[in-house]
mmCIF file of C-alpha atoms and ligand atoms in Angstrom:
data_model
loop_
_atom_site.group_PDB
_atom_site.id
_atom_site.type_symbol
_atom_site.label_atom_id
_atom_site.label_comp_id
_atom_site.label_asym_id
_atom_site.label_seq_id
_atom_site.Cartn_x
_atom_site.Cartn_y
_atom_site.Cartn_z
ATOM 1 C CA MET A 1 -0.190 -8.332 33.019
ATOM 2 C CA THR A 2 2.432 -8.722 30.285
ATOM 3 C CA LYS A 3 5.926 -7.648 31.188
ATOM 4 C CA PRO A 4 7.609 -4.612 29.623
ATOM 5 C CA VAL A 5 10.092 -5.587 26.916
ATOM 6 C CA PHE A 6 13.416 -3.754 26.478
ATOM 7 C CA ARG A 7 16.096 -4.349 23.890
ATOM 8 C CA PHE A 8 19.704 -3.458 23.243
ATOM 9 C CA ALA A 9 20.396 -3.418 19.501
ATOM 10 C CA PRO A 10 24.061 -2.959 18.565
ATOM 11 C CA SER A 11 25.514 -3.242 15.070
ATOM 12 C CA PRO A 12 28.506 -5.575 14.723
ATOM 13 C CA ASN A 13 30.493 -3.171 12.561
ATOM 14 C CA GLY A 14 33.128 -2.396 15.165
ATOM 15 C CA ARG A 15 33.959 -3.003 18.788
ATOM 16 C CA LEU A 16 31.690 -1.836 21.597
ATOM 17 C CA HIS A 17 32.827 1.242 23.521
ATOM 18 C CA LEU A 18 31.677 2.892 26.748
ATOM 19 C CA GLY A 19 28.673 4.470 24.996
ATOM 20 C CA HIS A 20 27.359 1.023 24.097
ATOM 21 C CA ALA A 21 28.080 -0.208 27.608
ATOM 22 C CA TYR A 22 26.046 2.675 29.016
ATOM 23 C CA SER A 23 23.096 1.936 26.721
ATOM 24 C CA ALA A 24 23.191 -1.792 27.457
ATOM 25 C CA LEU A 25 23.491 -1.269 31.218
ATOM 26 C CA LEU A 26 20.697 1.301 31.199
ATOM 27 C CA ASN A 27 18.397 -1.108 29.343
ATOM 28 C CA ALA A 28 19.247 -3.824 31.865
ATOM 29 C CA ASP A 29 18.686 -1.425 34.759
ATOM 30 C CA PHE A 30 15.254 -0.443 33.417
ATOM 31 C CA ALA A 31 14.327 -4.079 32.750
ATOM 32 C CA GLN A 32 15.249 -4.979 36.310
ATOM 33 C CA ARG A 33 13.485 -2.045 37.955
ATOM 34 C CA PHE A 34 10.347 -2.398 35.803
ATOM 35 C CA ASP A 35 10.240 -6.196 36.153
ATOM 36 C CA GLY A 36 10.716 -6.459 32.406
ATOM 37 C CA ARG A 37 12.467 -8.642 29.846
ATOM 38 C CA LEU A 38 15.713 -7.770 28.093
ATOM 39 C CA LEU A 39 16.341 -8.744 24.481
ATOM 40 C CA LEU A 40 19.511 -8.430 22.459
ATOM 41 C CA ARG A 41 19.233 -7.772 18.742
ATOM 42 C CA ILE A 42 22.117 -7.812 16.302
ATOM 43 C CA GLU A 43 21.583 -5.106 13.682
ATOM 44 C CA ASP A 44 23.642 -6.487 10.839
ATOM 45 C CA ILE A 45 21.762 -5.436 7.706
ATOM 46 C CA ASP A 46 24.943 -3.876 6.367
ATOM 47 C CA THR A 47 26.498 -7.132 5.291
ATOM 48 C CA THR A 48 29.653 -5.463 3.978
ATOM 49 C CA ARG A 49 30.562 -3.634 7.216
ATOM 50 C CA CYS A 50 29.304 -6.165 9.768
ATOM 51 C CA ARG A 51 31.655 -8.993 10.715
ATOM 52 C CA PRO A 52 31.201 -12.247 12.660
ATOM 53 C CA GLU A 53 34.167 -11.409 14.898
ATOM 54 C CA PHE A 54 32.517 -8.150 15.982
ATOM 55 C CA GLU A 55 29.313 -10.053 16.749
ATOM 56 C CA GLU A 56 31.250 -12.555 18.873
ATOM 57 C CA ALA A 57 32.925 -9.643 20.656
ATOM 58 C CA ILE A 58 29.501 -8.136 21.459
ATOM 59 C CA TYR A 59 28.422 -11.328 23.250
ATOM 60 C CA LYS A 60 31.734 -11.495 25.077
ATOM 61 C CA ASP A 61 31.725 -7.826 26.158
ATOM 62 C CA LEU A 62 28.105 -7.898 27.336
ATOM 63 C CA ALA A 63 28.563 -11.134 29.255
ATOM 64 C CA TRP A 64 31.702 -9.678 30.847
ATOM 65 C CA LEU A 65 29.669 -6.661 31.956
ATOM 66 C CA GLY A 66 27.360 -9.116 33.708
ATOM 67 C CA LEU A 67 24.396 -8.766 31.371
ATOM 68 C CA ALA A 68 21.984 -11.563 30.542
ATOM 69 C CA TRP A 69 19.543 -11.578 27.658
ATOM 70 C CA GLU A 70 16.963 -13.911 26.214
ATOM 71 C CA GLU A 71 17.847 -16.462 23.556
ATOM 72 C CA PRO A 72 17.583 -16.764 20.637
ATOM 73 C CA VAL A 73 19.127 -13.453 19.691
ATOM 74 C CA ARG A 74 17.467 -11.913 16.657
ATOM 75 C CA ARG A 75 19.964 -11.267 13.879
ATOM 76 C CA GLN A 76 18.560 -8.887 11.304
ATOM 77 C CA SER A 77 20.475 -10.470 8.434
ATOM 78 C CA GLU A 78 18.306 -13.571 8.896
ATOM 79 C CA HIS A 79 15.078 -11.636 8.454
ATOM 80 C CA PHE A 80 15.271 -9.758 5.179
ATOM 81 C CA ASP A 81 11.931 -11.397 4.241
ATOM 82 C CA ASP A 82 10.192 -9.583 7.091
ATOM 83 C CA TYR A 83 11.575 -6.232 5.964
ATOM 84 C CA HIS A 84 10.619 -6.988 2.378
ATOM 85 C CA ALA A 85 7.044 -7.733 3.441
ATOM 86 C CA ALA A 86 6.901 -4.350 5.189
ATOM 87 C CA PHE A 87 8.344 -2.664 2.122
ATOM 88 C CA ARG A 88 5.658 -4.332 -0.040
ATOM 89 C CA ALA A 89 2.999 -2.986 2.318
ATOM 90 C CA LEU A 90 4.422 0.540 1.930
ATOM 91 C CA LYS A 91 4.518 0.107 -1.819
ATOM 92 C CA GLY A 92 0.938 -1.064 -1.763
ATOM 93 C CA ARG A 93 -0.019 2.162 -0.039
ATOM 94 C CA GLY A 94 1.650 4.186 -2.787
ATOM 95 C CA VAL A 95 3.985 6.036 -0.436
ATOM 96 C CA VAL A 96 7.375 5.003 -1.850
ATOM 97 C CA TYR A 97 9.184 5.584 -5.123
ATOM 98 C CA PRO A 98 12.416 4.251 -6.557
ATOM 99 C CA CYS A 99 15.422 6.564 -6.638
ATOM 100 C CA PHE A 100 18.192 5.874 -9.139
ATOM 101 C CA CYS A 101 20.401 8.823 -8.140
ATOM 102 C CA SER A 102 24.002 8.334 -7.139
ATOM 103 C CA ARG A 103 25.375 10.301 -4.172
ATOM 104 C CA LYS A 104 27.231 12.447 -6.670
ATOM 105 C CA GLU A 105 24.073 13.268 -8.621
ATOM 106 C CA ILE A 106 22.276 14.223 -5.437
ATOM 107 C CA ALA A 107 25.214 16.405 -4.335
ATOM 108 C CA GLU A 108 25.248 18.128 -7.731
ATOM 109 C CA ALA A 109 21.498 18.789 -7.701
ATOM 110 C CA VAL A 110 21.786 20.206 -4.192
ATOM 111 C CA ALA A 111 24.820 22.332 -5.156
ATOM 112 C CA CYS A 112 22.759 23.784 -8.014
ATOM 113 C CA ARG A 113 19.947 24.712 -5.641
ATOM 114 C CA GLU A 114 22.433 26.161 -3.177
ATOM 115 C CA ALA A 115 24.077 28.247 -5.866
ATOM 116 C CA GLU A 116 20.636 29.632 -6.684
ATOM 117 C CA ALA A 117 20.200 30.383 -2.989
ATOM 118 C CA LYS A 118 23.413 32.462 -2.932
ATOM 119 C CA THR A 119 22.030 34.693 -5.647
ATOM 120 C CA GLY A 120 18.949 35.186 -3.510
ATOM 121 C CA ALA A 121 16.735 33.184 -5.877
ATOM 122 C CA ALA A 122 15.947 30.469 -3.348
ATOM 123 C CA GLN A 123 16.242 29.561 0.339
ATOM 124 C CA PRO A 124 19.371 27.680 1.553
ATOM 125 C CA TRP A 125 18.847 23.974 0.923
ATOM 126 C CA PRO A 126 17.551 22.234 4.073
ATOM 127 C CA ARG A 127 19.351 19.405 5.839
ATOM 128 C CA ASP A 128 18.026 16.419 7.754
ATOM 129 C CA PRO A 129 18.757 15.911 11.467
ATOM 130 C CA ASP A 130 21.892 13.911 10.587
ATOM 131 C CA GLY A 131 23.201 16.853 8.577
ATOM 132 C CA ALA A 132 22.642 15.355 5.113
ATOM 133 C CA SER A 133 20.974 17.511 2.483
ATOM 134 C CA LEU A 134 17.325 16.691 1.958
ATOM 135 C CA TYR A 135 16.729 14.786 -1.246
ATOM 136 C CA PRO A 136 16.077 17.306 -4.034
ATOM 137 C CA GLY A 137 13.350 15.136 -5.561
ATOM 138 C CA THR A 138 15.033 14.252 -8.859
ATOM 139 C CA CYS A 139 13.314 10.846 -9.161
ATOM 140 C CA ARG A 140 10.050 11.819 -7.490
ATOM 141 C CA ASP A 141 8.039 12.259 -10.644
ATOM 142 C CA LEU A 142 9.434 9.672 -13.048
ATOM 143 C CA SER A 143 6.774 8.098 -15.247
ATOM 144 C CA ALA A 144 5.622 4.556 -14.545
ATOM 145 C CA GLY A 145 7.043 3.534 -17.920
ATOM 146 C CA GLU A 146 10.507 4.917 -17.204
ATOM 147 C CA ILE A 147 10.564 3.320 -13.754
ATOM 148 C CA GLU A 148 9.620 -0.052 -15.167
ATOM 149 C CA GLN A 149 12.204 0.196 -17.905
ATOM 150 C CA ARG A 150 15.062 1.258 -15.619
ATOM 151 C CA ILE A 151 14.270 -1.446 -13.064
ATOM 152 C CA ALA A 152 13.988 -4.071 -15.810
ATOM 153 C CA ALA A 153 17.405 -2.940 -17.098
ATOM 154 C CA GLY A 154 18.830 -3.710 -13.663
ATOM 155 C CA GLU A 155 19.687 -0.113 -12.769
ATOM 156 C CA PRO A 156 20.578 0.037 -9.058
ATOM 157 C CA HIS A 157 18.028 1.942 -7.031
ATOM 158 C CA ALA A 158 16.945 2.779 -3.514
ATOM 159 C CA TRP A 159 13.339 3.360 -2.432
ATOM 160 C CA ARG A 160 12.301 6.599 -0.771
ATOM 161 C CA LEU A 161 9.268 7.638 1.197
ATOM 162 C CA ASP A 162 7.153 10.082 -0.777
ATOM 163 C CA GLY A 163 6.843 12.956 1.678
ATOM 164 C CA ALA A 164 4.152 14.749 -0.320
ATOM 165 C CA ALA A 165 1.911 11.656 -0.493
ATOM 166 C CA LEU A 166 2.481 11.052 3.202
ATOM 167 C CA HIS A 167 1.610 14.603 4.112
ATOM 168 C CA GLU A 168 -1.782 14.017 2.558
ATOM 169 C CA LEU A 169 -2.262 10.566 4.049
ATOM 170 C CA LEU A 170 -1.032 11.311 7.568
ATOM 171 C CA PRO A 171 -1.025 15.081 7.992
ATOM 172 C CA GLY A 172 -0.499 14.907 11.749
ATOM 173 C CA PRO A 173 0.125 16.405 14.217
ATOM 174 C CA HIS A 174 2.481 13.587 15.130
ATOM 175 C CA GLY A 175 3.819 12.645 18.524
ATOM 176 C CA TYR A 176 4.767 9.821 20.844
ATOM 177 C CA CYS A 177 5.213 9.105 24.504
ATOM 178 C CA ARG A 178 8.576 9.206 26.229
ATOM 179 C CA PHE A 179 9.464 8.020 29.699
ATOM 180 C CA ASP A 180 12.091 9.131 32.203
ATOM 181 C CA ARG A 181 14.320 7.180 34.612
ATOM 182 C CA ASP A 182 11.448 6.933 37.087
ATOM 183 C CA GLY A 183 8.976 5.757 34.478
ATOM 184 C CA ARG A 184 7.071 9.049 34.272
ATOM 185 C CA GLU A 185 5.490 9.364 30.842
ATOM 186 C CA GLU A 186 5.085 12.482 28.754
ATOM 187 C CA GLU A 187 3.733 13.209 25.255
ATOM 188 C CA VAL A 188 6.212 14.817 22.855
ATOM 189 C CA ALA A 189 5.615 16.281 19.420
ATOM 190 C CA ALA A 190 7.333 14.730 16.395
ATOM 191 C CA ASP A 191 8.198 16.162 13.006
ATOM 192 C CA PRO A 192 8.795 13.357 10.498
ATOM 193 C CA TRP A 193 8.921 15.819 7.600
ATOM 194 C CA ARG A 194 12.367 17.085 8.560
ATOM 195 C CA TRP A 195 13.752 13.871 7.045
ATOM 196 C CA GLY A 196 12.452 14.778 3.607
ATOM 197 C CA ASP A 197 11.994 11.786 1.289
ATOM 198 C CA ALA A 198 13.943 9.380 3.493
ATOM 199 C CA VAL A 199 15.516 6.229 2.058
ATOM 200 C CA ILE A 200 13.545 3.252 3.288
ATOM 201 C CA VAL A 201 15.227 0.547 1.205
ATOM 202 C CA ARG A 202 18.886 1.159 0.476
ATOM 203 C CA LYS A 203 20.624 0.507 -2.783
ATOM 204 C CA ASP A 204 23.205 -1.785 -1.224
ATOM 205 C CA THR A 205 20.989 -3.811 1.115
ATOM 206 C CA PRO A 206 17.301 -4.663 0.756
ATOM 207 C CA THR A 207 16.143 -2.651 3.776
ATOM 208 C CA SER A 208 17.264 0.309 5.901
ATOM 209 C CA TYR A 209 17.954 0.949 9.578
ATOM 210 C CA HIS A 210 14.601 2.740 9.902
ATOM 211 C CA LEU A 211 12.502 0.012 8.318
ATOM 212 C CA SER A 212 14.194 -2.913 10.094
ATOM 213 C CA VAL A 213 14.129 -1.337 13.512
ATOM 214 C CA VAL A 214 10.426 -0.558 13.301
ATOM 215 C CA VAL A 215 9.538 -4.030 12.002
ATOM 216 C CA ASP A 216 11.684 -5.786 14.614
ATOM 217 C CA ASP A 217 10.522 -3.741 17.578
ATOM 218 C CA ALA A 218 6.956 -4.708 16.642
ATOM 219 C CA LEU A 219 7.703 -8.378 15.886
ATOM 220 C CA GLN A 220 9.630 -8.751 19.134
ATOM 221 C CA GLY A 221 6.911 -7.030 21.162
ATOM 222 C CA VAL A 222 9.274 -4.296 22.357
ATOM 223 C CA THR A 223 7.315 -1.941 24.609
ATOM 224 C CA HIS A 224 10.159 0.330 25.811
ATOM 225 C CA VAL A 225 12.909 1.573 23.512
ATOM 226 C CA VAL A 226 15.967 2.885 25.375
ATOM 227 C CA ARG A 227 18.644 4.308 23.083
ATOM 228 C CA GLY A 228 20.935 7.299 22.675
ATOM 229 C CA GLN A 229 19.943 10.877 21.996
ATOM 230 C CA ASP A 230 21.693 10.584 18.642
ATOM 231 C CA LEU A 231 18.685 8.519 17.517
ATOM 232 C CA GLU A 232 16.028 10.810 18.985
ATOM 233 C CA ALA A 233 15.268 12.522 15.666
ATOM 234 C CA ALA A 234 14.965 9.141 13.935
ATOM 235 C CA THR A 235 12.065 8.332 16.243
ATOM 236 C CA ASP A 236 10.014 10.966 14.416
ATOM 237 C CA LEU A 237 10.370 8.889 11.281
ATOM 238 C CA HIS A 238 9.815 5.608 13.099
ATOM 239 C CA ILE A 239 6.430 6.638 14.416
ATOM 240 C CA LEU A 240 5.373 7.593 10.899
ATOM 241 C CA LEU A 241 6.414 4.138 9.646
ATOM 242 C CA GLN A 242 4.571 2.480 12.524
ATOM 243 C CA ALA A 243 1.399 4.384 11.604
ATOM 244 C CA LEU A 244 1.767 3.407 7.945
ATOM 245 C CA LEU A 245 2.383 -0.252 8.733
ATOM 246 C CA GLY A 246 -0.279 -0.499 11.444
ATOM 247 C CA LEU A 247 2.330 -1.319 14.112
ATOM 248 C CA PRO A 248 2.183 -0.275 17.759
ATOM 249 C CA THR A 249 4.378 2.610 18.915
ATOM 250 C CA PRO A 250 6.555 1.718 21.918
ATOM 251 C CA LEU A 251 7.453 4.188 24.656
ATOM 252 C CA TYR A 252 10.836 5.860 24.155
ATOM 253 C CA HIS A 253 13.700 6.997 26.354
ATOM 254 C CA HIS A 254 16.629 8.735 24.654
ATOM 255 C CA HIS A 255 19.584 8.837 26.991
ATOM 256 C CA GLY A 256 22.498 11.275 27.086
ATOM 257 C CA LEU A 257 25.646 10.199 25.247
ATOM 258 C CA VAL A 258 28.947 9.283 26.791
ATOM 259 C CA LEU A 259 31.480 11.826 25.538
ATOM 260 C CA ASP A 260 35.240 11.642 25.165
ATOM 261 C CA PRO A 261 37.484 14.138 26.988
ATOM 262 C CA GLU A 262 37.195 16.517 24.001
ATOM 263 C CA GLY A 263 33.423 16.532 24.379
ATOM 264 C CA ASP A 264 32.787 14.473 21.233
ATOM 265 C CA LYS A 265 30.444 11.533 20.992
ATOM 266 C CA LEU A 266 32.232 8.171 21.172
ATOM 267 C CA ALA A 267 32.242 6.423 17.823
ATOM 268 C CA LYS A 268 33.681 3.320 16.258
ATOM 269 C CA SER A 269 34.712 5.493 13.336
ATOM 270 C CA ARG A 270 36.725 7.781 15.654
ATOM 271 C CA GLN A 271 38.577 4.788 17.116
ATOM 272 C CA SER A 272 37.100 5.423 20.563
ATOM 273 C CA GLN A 273 38.609 3.128 23.149
ATOM 274 C CA ALA A 274 36.913 -0.253 23.012
ATOM 275 C CA LEU A 275 35.586 -2.055 26.061
ATOM 276 C CA ALA A 276 37.976 -4.899 25.270
ATOM 277 C CA GLU A 277 40.926 -2.486 25.530
ATOM 278 C CA LEU A 278 39.680 -1.154 28.842
ATOM 279 C CA ARG A 279 39.334 -4.739 30.046
ATOM 280 C CA GLU A 280 42.872 -5.571 28.942
ATOM 281 C CA ALA A 281 44.109 -2.452 30.699
ATOM 282 C CA GLY A 282 42.681 -3.761 33.968
ATOM 283 C CA ALA A 283 39.157 -2.339 34.095
ATOM 284 C CA THR A 284 36.606 -4.524 35.851
ATOM 285 C CA PRO A 285 32.852 -4.720 35.227
ATOM 286 C CA GLN A 286 32.444 -2.924 38.561
ATOM 287 C CA SER A 287 34.775 -0.095 37.583
ATOM 288 C CA ILE A 288 32.946 0.340 34.268
ATOM 289 C CA ARG A 289 29.577 0.455 36.002
ATOM 290 C CA GLN A 290 30.873 2.951 38.503
ATOM 291 C CA ARG A 291 32.413 5.124 35.816
ATOM 292 C CA LEU A 292 29.070 5.163 34.000
ATOM 293 C CA GLY A 293 27.073 6.012 37.112
ATOM 294 C CA PHE A 294 25.434 2.667 37.873
HETATM 295 N N1 LIG B 301 21.832 -0.401 15.785
HETATM 296 C C1 LIG B 301 21.790 0.950 16.245
HETATM 297 C C2 LIG B 301 23.185 1.374 16.692
HETATM 298 O O1 LIG B 301 24.032 0.513 16.929
HETATM 299 C C3 LIG B 301 20.820 1.172 17.385
HETATM 300 C C4 LIG B 301 19.424 1.057 16.963
HETATM 301 C C5 LIG B 301 18.370 1.378 17.999
HETATM 302 O O2 LIG B 301 18.614 1.261 19.206
HETATM 303 O O3 LIG B 301 17.273 1.699 17.593
HETATM 304 O O4 LIG B 301 23.419 2.554 16.799
#
């Protein structure tokens, strides 16, 4: 029988904190208990925010925690061709369209709709699970001629999933299987439509988190995805992409997040205390494990 495959997939855009340590240790714990393999993947598609020194620090922090992973480590920035091939497949299925809108244009279009809502003319504008306004569809119906012309002129653009086309192609119901700490599996319903016309290829990098993660999990044979609850809603979109691309759907476990004393999620952007700082302040791998309940 083939072994279960787990992965820890940090982004080297800051230093790892206790939340990352928890996720990494939980993956390792599952891999050990399920007689599985543990992979490490560096999610560095954002070439402006990711830095080599943060990547080096990831290896150092994880090794310090006592974790071992298989080599070679997959670095997403070395695989843009794979993501492009997946994008071409989506394009071939007619489920993506280019979007030339700037953030400002989207915000203005949404503000217009929201102003209408205040006068009772329309419903409040919906938001995606990350709190961003759903795309108002400005570029959804551009003519083929206009698209060709704007792309030929070098106008920067993202590519979005066409929710309406997808609704027809894959009406659902959608769902996937999740597993708990003891390996018990359970079907859960998914609602990919709450993401609206999600960006699948960004303007600033030739892929997106959603596309790369789905392609890599499949290419690396990942069978069990263990990641934080903050990514639970994204799974709804990932299973839709897997169906579109003919990729297998792994089993999922979304773990609780490590919170700071104020009850907020730890985040690089909030300057949460890094593992390296805890180490310098005298923490040991054992004390970290204990603190995190391992
Ligand atoms: N790279 C993502 C992060 O650092 C995790 C992706 C995943 O586990 O699917 O939050």
